[in-house]
PDB file of N, CA and C in Angstrom:
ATOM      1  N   UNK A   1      23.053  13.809 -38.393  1.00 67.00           N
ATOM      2  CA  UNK A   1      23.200  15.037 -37.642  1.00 67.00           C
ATOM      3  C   UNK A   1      21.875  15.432 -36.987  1.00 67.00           C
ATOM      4  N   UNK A   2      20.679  15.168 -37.311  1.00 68.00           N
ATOM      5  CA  UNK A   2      19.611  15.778 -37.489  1.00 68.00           C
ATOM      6  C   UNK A   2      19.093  14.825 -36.179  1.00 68.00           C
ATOM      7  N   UNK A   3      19.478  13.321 -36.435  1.00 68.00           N
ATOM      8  CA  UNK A   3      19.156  12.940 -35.128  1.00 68.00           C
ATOM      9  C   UNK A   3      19.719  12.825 -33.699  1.00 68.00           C
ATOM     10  N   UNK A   4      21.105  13.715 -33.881  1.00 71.00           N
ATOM     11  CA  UNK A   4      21.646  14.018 -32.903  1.00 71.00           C
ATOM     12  C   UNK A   4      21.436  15.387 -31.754  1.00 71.00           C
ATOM     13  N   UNK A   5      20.851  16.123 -32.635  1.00 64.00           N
ATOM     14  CA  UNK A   5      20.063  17.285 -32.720  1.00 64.00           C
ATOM     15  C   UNK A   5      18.581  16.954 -31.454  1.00 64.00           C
ATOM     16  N   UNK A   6      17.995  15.447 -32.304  1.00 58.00           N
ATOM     17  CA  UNK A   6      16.649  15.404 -31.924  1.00 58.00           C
ATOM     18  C   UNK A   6      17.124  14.855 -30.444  1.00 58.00           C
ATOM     19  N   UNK A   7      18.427  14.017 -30.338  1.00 69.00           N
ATOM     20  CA  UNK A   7      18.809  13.572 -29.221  1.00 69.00           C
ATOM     21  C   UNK A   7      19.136  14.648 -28.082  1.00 69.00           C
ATOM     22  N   UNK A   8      19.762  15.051 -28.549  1.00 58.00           N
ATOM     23  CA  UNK A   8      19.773  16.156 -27.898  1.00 58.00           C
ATOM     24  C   UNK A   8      18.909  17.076 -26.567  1.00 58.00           C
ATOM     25  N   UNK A   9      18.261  17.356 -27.661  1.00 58.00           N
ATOM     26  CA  UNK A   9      16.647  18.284 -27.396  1.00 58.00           C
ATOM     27  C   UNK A   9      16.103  17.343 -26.010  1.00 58.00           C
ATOM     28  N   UNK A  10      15.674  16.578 -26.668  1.00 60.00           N
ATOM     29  CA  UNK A  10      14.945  15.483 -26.143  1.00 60.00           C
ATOM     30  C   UNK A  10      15.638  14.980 -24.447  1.00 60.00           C
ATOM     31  N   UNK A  11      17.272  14.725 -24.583  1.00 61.00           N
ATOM     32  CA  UNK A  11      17.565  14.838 -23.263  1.00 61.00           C
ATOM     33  C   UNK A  11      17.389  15.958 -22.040  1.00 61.00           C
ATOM     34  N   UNK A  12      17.778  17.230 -22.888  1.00 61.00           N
ATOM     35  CA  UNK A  12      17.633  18.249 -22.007  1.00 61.00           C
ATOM     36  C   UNK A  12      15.852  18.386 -21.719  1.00 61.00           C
ATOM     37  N   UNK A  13      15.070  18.478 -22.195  1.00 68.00           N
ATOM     38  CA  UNK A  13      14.024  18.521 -22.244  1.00 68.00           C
ATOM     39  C   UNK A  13      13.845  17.616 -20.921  1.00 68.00           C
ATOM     40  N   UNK A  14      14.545  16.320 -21.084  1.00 59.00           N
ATOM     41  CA  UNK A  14      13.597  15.305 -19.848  1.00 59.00           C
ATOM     42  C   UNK A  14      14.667  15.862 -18.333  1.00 59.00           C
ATOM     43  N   UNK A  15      15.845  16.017 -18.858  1.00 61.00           N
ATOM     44  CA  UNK A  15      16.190  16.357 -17.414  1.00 61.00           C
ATOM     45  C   UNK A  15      16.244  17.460 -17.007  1.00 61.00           C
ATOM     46  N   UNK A  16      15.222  18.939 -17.996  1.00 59.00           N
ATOM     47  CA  UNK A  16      14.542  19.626 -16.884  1.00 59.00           C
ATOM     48  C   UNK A  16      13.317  19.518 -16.341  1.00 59.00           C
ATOM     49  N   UNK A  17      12.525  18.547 -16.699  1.00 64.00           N
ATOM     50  CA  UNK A  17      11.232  17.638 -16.535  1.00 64.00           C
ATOM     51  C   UNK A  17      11.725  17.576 -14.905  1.00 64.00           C
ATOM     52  N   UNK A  18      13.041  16.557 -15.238  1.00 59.00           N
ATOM     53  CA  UNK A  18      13.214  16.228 -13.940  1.00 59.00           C
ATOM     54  C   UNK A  18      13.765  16.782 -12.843  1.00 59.00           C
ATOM     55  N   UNK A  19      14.254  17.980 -12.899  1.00 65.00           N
ATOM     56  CA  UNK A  19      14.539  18.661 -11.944  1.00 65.00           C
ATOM     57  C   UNK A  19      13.491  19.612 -11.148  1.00 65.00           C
ATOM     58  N   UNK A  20      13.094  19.912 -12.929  1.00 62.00           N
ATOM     59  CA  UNK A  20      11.602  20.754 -12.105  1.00 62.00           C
ATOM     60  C   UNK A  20      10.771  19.871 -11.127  1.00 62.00           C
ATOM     61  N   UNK A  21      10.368  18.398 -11.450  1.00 63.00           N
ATOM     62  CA  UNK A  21       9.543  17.776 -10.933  1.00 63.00           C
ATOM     63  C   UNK A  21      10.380  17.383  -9.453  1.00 63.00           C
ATOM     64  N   UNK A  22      11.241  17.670  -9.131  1.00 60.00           N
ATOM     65  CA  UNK A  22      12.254  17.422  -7.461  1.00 60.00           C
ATOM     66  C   UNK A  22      11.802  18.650  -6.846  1.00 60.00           C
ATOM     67  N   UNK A  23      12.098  19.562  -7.624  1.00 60.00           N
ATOM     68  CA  UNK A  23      11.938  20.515  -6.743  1.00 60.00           C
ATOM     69  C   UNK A  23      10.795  21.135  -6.247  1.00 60.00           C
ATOM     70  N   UNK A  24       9.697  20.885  -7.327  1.00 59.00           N
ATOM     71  CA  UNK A  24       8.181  21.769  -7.024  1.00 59.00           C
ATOM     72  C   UNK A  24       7.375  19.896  -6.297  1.00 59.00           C
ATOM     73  N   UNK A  25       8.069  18.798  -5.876  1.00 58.00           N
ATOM     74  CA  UNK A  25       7.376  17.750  -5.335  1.00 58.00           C
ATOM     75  C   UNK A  25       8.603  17.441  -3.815  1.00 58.00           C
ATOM     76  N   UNK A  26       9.453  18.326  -3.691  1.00 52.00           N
ATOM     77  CA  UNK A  26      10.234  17.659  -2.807  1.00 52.00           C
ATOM     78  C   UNK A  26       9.463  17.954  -1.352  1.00 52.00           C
ATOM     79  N   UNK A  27      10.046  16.479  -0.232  1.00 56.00           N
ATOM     80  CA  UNK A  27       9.136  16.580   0.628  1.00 56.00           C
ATOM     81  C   UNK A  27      10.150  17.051   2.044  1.00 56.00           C
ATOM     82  N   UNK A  28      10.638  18.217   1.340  1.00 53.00           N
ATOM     83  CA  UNK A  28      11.453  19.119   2.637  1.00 53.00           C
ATOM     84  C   UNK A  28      10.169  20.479   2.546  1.00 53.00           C
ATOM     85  N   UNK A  29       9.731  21.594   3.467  1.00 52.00           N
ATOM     86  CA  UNK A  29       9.388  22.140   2.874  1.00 52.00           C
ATOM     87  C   UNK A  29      10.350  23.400   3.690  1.00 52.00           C
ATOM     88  N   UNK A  30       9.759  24.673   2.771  1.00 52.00           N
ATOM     89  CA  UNK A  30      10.982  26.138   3.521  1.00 52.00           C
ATOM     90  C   UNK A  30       9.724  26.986   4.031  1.00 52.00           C
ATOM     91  N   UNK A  31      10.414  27.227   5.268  1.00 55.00           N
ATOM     92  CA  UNK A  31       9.692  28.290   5.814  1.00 55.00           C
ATOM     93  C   UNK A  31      10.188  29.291   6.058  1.00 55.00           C
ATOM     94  N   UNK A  32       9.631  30.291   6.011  1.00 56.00           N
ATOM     95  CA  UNK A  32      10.115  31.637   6.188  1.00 56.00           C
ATOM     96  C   UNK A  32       9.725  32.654   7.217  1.00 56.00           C
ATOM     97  N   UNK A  33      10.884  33.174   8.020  1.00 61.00           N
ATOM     98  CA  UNK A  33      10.109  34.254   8.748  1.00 61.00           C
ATOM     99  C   UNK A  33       9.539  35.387   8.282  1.00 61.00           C
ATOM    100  N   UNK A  34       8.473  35.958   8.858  1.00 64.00           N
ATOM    101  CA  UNK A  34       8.399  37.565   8.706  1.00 64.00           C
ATOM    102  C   UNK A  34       9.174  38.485   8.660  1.00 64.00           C
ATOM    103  N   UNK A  35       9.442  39.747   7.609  1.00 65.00           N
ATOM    104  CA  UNK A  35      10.841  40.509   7.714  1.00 65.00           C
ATOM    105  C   UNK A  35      10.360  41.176   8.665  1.00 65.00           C
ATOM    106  N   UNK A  36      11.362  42.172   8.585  1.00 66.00           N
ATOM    107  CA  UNK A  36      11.655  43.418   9.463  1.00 66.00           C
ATOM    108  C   UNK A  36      10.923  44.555   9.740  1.00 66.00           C
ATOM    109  N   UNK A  37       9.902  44.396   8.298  1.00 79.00           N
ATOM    110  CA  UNK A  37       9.287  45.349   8.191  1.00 79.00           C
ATOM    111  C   UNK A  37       7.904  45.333   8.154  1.00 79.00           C
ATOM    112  N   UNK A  38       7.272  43.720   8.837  1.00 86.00           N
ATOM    113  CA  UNK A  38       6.202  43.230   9.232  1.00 86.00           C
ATOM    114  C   UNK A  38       5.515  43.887  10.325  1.00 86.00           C
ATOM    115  N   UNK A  39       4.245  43.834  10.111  1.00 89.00           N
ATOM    116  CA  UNK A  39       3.818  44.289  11.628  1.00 89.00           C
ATOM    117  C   UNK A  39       3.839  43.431  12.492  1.00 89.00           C
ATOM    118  N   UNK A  40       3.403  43.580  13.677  1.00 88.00           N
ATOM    119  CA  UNK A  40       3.538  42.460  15.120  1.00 88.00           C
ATOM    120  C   UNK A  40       2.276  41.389  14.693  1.00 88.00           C
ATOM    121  N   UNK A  41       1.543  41.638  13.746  1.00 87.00           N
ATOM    122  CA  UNK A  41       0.383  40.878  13.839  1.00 87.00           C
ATOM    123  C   UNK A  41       1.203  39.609  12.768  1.00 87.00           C
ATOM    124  N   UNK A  42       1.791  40.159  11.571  1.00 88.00           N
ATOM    125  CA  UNK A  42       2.663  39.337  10.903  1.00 88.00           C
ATOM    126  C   UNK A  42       3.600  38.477  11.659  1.00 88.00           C
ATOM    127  N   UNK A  43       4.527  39.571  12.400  1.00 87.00           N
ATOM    128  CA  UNK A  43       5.389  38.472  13.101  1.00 87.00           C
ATOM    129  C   UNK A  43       4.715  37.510  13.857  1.00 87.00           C
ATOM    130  N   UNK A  44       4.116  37.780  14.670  1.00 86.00           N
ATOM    131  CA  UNK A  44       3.398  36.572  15.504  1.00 86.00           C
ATOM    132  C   UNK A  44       2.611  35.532  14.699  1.00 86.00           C
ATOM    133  N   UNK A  45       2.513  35.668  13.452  1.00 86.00           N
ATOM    134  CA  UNK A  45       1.405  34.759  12.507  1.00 86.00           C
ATOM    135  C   UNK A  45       2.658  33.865  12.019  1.00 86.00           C
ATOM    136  N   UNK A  46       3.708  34.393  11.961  1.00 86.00           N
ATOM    137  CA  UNK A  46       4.947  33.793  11.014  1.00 86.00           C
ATOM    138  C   UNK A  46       5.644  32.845  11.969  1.00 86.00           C
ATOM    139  N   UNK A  47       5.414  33.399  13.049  1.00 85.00           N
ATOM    140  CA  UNK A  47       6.715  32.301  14.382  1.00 85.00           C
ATOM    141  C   UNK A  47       5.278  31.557  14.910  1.00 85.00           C
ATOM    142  N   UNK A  48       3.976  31.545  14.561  1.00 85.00           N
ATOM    143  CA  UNK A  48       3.555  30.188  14.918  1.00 85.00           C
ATOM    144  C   UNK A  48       2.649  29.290  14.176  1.00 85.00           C
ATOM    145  N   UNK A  49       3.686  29.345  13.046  1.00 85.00           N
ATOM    146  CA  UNK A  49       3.018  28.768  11.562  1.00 85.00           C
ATOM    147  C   UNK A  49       4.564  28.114  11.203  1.00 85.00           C
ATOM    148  N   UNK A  50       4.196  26.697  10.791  1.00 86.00           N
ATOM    149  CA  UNK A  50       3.223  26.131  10.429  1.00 86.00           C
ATOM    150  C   UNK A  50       2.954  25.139  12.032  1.00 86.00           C
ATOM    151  N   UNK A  51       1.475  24.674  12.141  1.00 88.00           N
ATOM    152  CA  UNK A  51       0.911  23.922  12.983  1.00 88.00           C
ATOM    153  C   UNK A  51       1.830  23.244  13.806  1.00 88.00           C
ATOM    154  N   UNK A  52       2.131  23.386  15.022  1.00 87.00           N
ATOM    155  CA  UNK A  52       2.800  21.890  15.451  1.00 87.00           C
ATOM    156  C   UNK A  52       4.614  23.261  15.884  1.00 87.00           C
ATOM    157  N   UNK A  53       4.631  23.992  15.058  1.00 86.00           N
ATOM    158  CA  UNK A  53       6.153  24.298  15.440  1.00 86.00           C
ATOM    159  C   UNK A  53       6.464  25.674  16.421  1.00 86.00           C
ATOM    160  N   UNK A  54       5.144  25.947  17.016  1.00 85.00           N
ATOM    161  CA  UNK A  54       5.435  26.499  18.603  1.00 85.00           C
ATOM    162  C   UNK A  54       4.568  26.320  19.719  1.00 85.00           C
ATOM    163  N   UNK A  55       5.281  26.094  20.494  1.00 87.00           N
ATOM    164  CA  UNK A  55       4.804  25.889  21.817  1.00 87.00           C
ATOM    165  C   UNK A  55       3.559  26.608  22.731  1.00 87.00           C
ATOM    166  N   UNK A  56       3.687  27.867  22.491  1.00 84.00           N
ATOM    167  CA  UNK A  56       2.890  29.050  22.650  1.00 84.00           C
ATOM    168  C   UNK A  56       1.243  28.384  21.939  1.00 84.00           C
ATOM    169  N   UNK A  57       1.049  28.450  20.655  1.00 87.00           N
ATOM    170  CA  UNK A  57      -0.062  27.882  19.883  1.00 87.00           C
ATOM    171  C   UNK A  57       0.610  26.594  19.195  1.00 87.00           C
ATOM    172  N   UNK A  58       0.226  25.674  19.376  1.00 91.00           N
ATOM    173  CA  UNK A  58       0.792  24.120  18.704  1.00 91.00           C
ATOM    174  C   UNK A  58      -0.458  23.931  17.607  1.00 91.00           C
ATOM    175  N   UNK A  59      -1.810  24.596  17.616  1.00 92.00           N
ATOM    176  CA  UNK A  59      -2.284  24.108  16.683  1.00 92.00           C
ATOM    177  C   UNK A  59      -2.090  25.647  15.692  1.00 92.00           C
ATOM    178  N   UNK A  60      -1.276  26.408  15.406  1.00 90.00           N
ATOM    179  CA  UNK A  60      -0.784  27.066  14.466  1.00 90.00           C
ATOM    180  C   UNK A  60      -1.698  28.724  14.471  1.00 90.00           C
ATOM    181  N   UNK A  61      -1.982  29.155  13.178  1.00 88.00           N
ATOM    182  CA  UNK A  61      -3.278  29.961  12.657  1.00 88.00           C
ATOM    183  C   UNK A  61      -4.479  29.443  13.406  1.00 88.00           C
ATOM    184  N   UNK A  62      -4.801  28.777  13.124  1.00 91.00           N
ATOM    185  CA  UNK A  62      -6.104  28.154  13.075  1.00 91.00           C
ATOM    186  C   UNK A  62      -6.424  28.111  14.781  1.00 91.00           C
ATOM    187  N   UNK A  63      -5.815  28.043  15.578  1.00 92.00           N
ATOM    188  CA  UNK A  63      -5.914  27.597  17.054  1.00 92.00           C
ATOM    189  C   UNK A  63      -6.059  29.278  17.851  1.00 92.00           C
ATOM    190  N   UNK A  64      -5.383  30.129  16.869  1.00 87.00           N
ATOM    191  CA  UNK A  64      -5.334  31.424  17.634  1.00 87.00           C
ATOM    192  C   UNK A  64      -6.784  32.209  17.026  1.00 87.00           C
ATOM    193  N   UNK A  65      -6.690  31.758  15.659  1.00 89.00           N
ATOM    194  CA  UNK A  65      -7.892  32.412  15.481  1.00 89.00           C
ATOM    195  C   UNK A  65      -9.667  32.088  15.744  1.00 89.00           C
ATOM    196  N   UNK A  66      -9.233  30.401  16.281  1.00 91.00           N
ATOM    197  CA  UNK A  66     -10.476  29.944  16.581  1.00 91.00           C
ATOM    198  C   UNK A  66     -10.603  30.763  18.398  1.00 91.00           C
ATOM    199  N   UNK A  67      -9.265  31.019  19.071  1.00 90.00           N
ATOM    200  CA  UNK A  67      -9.276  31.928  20.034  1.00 90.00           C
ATOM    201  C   UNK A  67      -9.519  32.910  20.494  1.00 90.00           C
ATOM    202  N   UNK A  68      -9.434  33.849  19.409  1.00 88.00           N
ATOM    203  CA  UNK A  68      -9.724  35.210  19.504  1.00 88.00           C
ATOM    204  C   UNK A  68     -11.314  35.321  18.552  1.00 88.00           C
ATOM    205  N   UNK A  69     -12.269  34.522  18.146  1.00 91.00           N
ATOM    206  CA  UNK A  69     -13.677  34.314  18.004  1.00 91.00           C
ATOM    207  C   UNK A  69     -14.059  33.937  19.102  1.00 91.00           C
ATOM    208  N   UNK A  70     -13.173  33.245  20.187  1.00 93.00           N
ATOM    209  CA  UNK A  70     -14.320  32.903  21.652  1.00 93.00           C
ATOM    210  C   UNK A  70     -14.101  33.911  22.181  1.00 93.00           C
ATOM    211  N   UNK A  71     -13.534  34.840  22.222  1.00 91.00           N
ATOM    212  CA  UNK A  71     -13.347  36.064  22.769  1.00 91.00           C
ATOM    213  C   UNK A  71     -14.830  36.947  22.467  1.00 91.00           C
ATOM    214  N   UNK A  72     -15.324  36.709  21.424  1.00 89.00           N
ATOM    215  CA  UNK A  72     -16.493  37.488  21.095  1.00 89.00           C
ATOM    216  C   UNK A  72     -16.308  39.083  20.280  1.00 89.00           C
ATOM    217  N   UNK A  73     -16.682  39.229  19.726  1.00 86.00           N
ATOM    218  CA  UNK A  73     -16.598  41.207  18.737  1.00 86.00           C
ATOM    219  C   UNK A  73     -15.545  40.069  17.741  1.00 86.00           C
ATOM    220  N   UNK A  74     -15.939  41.102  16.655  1.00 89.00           N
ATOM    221  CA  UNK A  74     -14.642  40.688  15.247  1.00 89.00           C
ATOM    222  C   UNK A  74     -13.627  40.968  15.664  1.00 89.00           C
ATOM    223  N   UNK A  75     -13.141  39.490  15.390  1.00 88.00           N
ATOM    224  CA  UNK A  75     -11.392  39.173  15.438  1.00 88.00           C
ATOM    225  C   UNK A  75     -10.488  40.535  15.004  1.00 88.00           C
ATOM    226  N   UNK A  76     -10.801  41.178  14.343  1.00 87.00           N
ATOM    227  CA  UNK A  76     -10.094  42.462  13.528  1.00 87.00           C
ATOM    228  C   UNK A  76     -10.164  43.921  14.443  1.00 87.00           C
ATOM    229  N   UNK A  77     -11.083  43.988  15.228  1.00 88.00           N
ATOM    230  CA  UNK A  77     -10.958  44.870  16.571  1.00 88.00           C
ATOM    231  C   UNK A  77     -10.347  44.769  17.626  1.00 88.00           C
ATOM    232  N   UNK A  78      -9.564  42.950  17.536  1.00 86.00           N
ATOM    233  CA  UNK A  78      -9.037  42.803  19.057  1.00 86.00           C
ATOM    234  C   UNK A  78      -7.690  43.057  18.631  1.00 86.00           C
ATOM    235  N   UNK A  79      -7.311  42.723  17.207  1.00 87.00           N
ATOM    236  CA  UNK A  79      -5.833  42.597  16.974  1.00 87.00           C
ATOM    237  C   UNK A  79      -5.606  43.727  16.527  1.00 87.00           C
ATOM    238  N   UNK A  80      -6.577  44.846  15.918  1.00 88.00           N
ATOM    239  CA  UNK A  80      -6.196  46.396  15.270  1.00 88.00           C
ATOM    240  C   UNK A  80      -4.926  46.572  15.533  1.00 88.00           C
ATOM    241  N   UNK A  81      -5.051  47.280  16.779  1.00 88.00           N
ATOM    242  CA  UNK A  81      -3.935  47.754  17.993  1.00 88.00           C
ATOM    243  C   UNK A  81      -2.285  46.956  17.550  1.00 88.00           C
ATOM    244  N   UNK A  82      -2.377  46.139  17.208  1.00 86.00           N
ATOM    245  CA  UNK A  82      -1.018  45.186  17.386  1.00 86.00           C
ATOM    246  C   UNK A  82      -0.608  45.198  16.025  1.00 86.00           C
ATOM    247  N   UNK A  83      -1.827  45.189  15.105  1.00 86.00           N
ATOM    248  CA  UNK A  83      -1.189  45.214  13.828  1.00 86.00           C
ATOM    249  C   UNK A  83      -0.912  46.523  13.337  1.00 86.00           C
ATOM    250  N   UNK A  84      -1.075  47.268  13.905  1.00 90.00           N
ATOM    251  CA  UNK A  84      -0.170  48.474  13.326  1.00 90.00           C
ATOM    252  C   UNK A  84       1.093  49.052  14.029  1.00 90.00           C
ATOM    253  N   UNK A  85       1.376  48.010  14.640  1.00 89.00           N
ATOM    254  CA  UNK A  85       3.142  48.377  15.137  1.00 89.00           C
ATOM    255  C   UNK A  85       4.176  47.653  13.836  1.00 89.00           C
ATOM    256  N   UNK A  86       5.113  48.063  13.868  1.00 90.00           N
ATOM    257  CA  UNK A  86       5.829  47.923  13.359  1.00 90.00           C
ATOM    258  C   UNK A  86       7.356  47.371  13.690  1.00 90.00           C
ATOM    259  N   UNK A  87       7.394  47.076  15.221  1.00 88.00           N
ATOM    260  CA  UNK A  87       8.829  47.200  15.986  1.00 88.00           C
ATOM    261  C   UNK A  87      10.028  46.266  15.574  1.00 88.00           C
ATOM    262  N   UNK A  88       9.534  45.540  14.509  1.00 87.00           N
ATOM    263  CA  UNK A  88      11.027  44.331  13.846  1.00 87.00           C
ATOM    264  C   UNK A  88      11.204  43.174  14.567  1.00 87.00           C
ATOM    265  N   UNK A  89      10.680  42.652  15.992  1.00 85.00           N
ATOM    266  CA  UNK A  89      11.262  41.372  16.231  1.00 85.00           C
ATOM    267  C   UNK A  89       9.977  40.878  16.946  1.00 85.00           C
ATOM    268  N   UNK A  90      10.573  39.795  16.917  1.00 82.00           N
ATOM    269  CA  UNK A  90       8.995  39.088  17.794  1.00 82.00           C
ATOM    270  C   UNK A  90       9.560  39.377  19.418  1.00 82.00           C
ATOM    271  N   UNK A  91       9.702  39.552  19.491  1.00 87.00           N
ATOM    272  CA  UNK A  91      10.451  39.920  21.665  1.00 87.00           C
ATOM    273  C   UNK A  91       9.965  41.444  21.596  1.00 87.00           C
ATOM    274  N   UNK A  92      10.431  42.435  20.558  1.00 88.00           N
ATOM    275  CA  UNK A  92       9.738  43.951  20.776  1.00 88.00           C
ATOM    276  C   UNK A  92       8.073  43.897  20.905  1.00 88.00           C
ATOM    277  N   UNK A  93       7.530  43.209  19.865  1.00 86.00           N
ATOM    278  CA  UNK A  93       5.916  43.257  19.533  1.00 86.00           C
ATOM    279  C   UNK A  93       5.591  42.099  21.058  1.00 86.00           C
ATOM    280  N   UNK A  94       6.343  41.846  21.300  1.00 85.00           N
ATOM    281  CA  UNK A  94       5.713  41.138  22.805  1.00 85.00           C
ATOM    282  C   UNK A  94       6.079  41.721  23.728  1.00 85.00           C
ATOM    283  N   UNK A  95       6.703  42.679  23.971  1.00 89.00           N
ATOM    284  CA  UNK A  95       7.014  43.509  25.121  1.00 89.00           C
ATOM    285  C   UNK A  95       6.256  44.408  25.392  1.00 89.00           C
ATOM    286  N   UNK A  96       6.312  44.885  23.988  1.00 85.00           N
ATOM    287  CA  UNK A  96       4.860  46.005  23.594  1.00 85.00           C
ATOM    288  C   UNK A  96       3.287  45.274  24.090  1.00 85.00           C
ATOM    289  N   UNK A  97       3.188  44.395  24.442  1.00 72.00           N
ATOM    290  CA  UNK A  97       1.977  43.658  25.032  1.00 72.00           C
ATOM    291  C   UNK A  97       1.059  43.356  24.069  1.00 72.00           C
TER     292      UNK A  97
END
């Protein structure tokens, strides 16, 4: 009985080994948009992330923010303004300019 027990254990044990190990190694990954209740500086960080998946900036974060440093003054004075809207979609926070 006792080693049916240990059998037991021992299976469940490996096949949540193995599920955990699918899921925290699988090579799909999820992305997520910004909610609703993001500011425009969020939304726009969220629709051109990750690298490569918009057209607008193709090299992601990294391409806008190496952009707005050639601009000159801290990055955080040019975007103030934008990050404190609130308007819910990426088409409002771009209309809004």
């Amino acid at each position: 009985m006792r080693s049916i027990a240990v059998t037991v254990v021992l299976g469940l044990t490996l096949g949540l080994s193995g599920i955990f190990a699918l899921r925290t190694t699988s090579p799909t990954t999820t992305f997520a948009d910004a909610g609703s209740h993001a500011s425009c500086i969020g939304i726009e960080s969220s629709s051109i992330s990750p690298p490569g998946s918009s057209d607008e900036f193709p090299g992601g974060r990294a391409e806008i923010s190496h952009f707005l440093k050639s601009l000159g003054g801290p990055p955080g004075a040019i975007v103030s303004g934008t990050a404190k809207l609130h308007l819910g979609s990426h088409a409002a926070c771009d209309a809004a300019g």
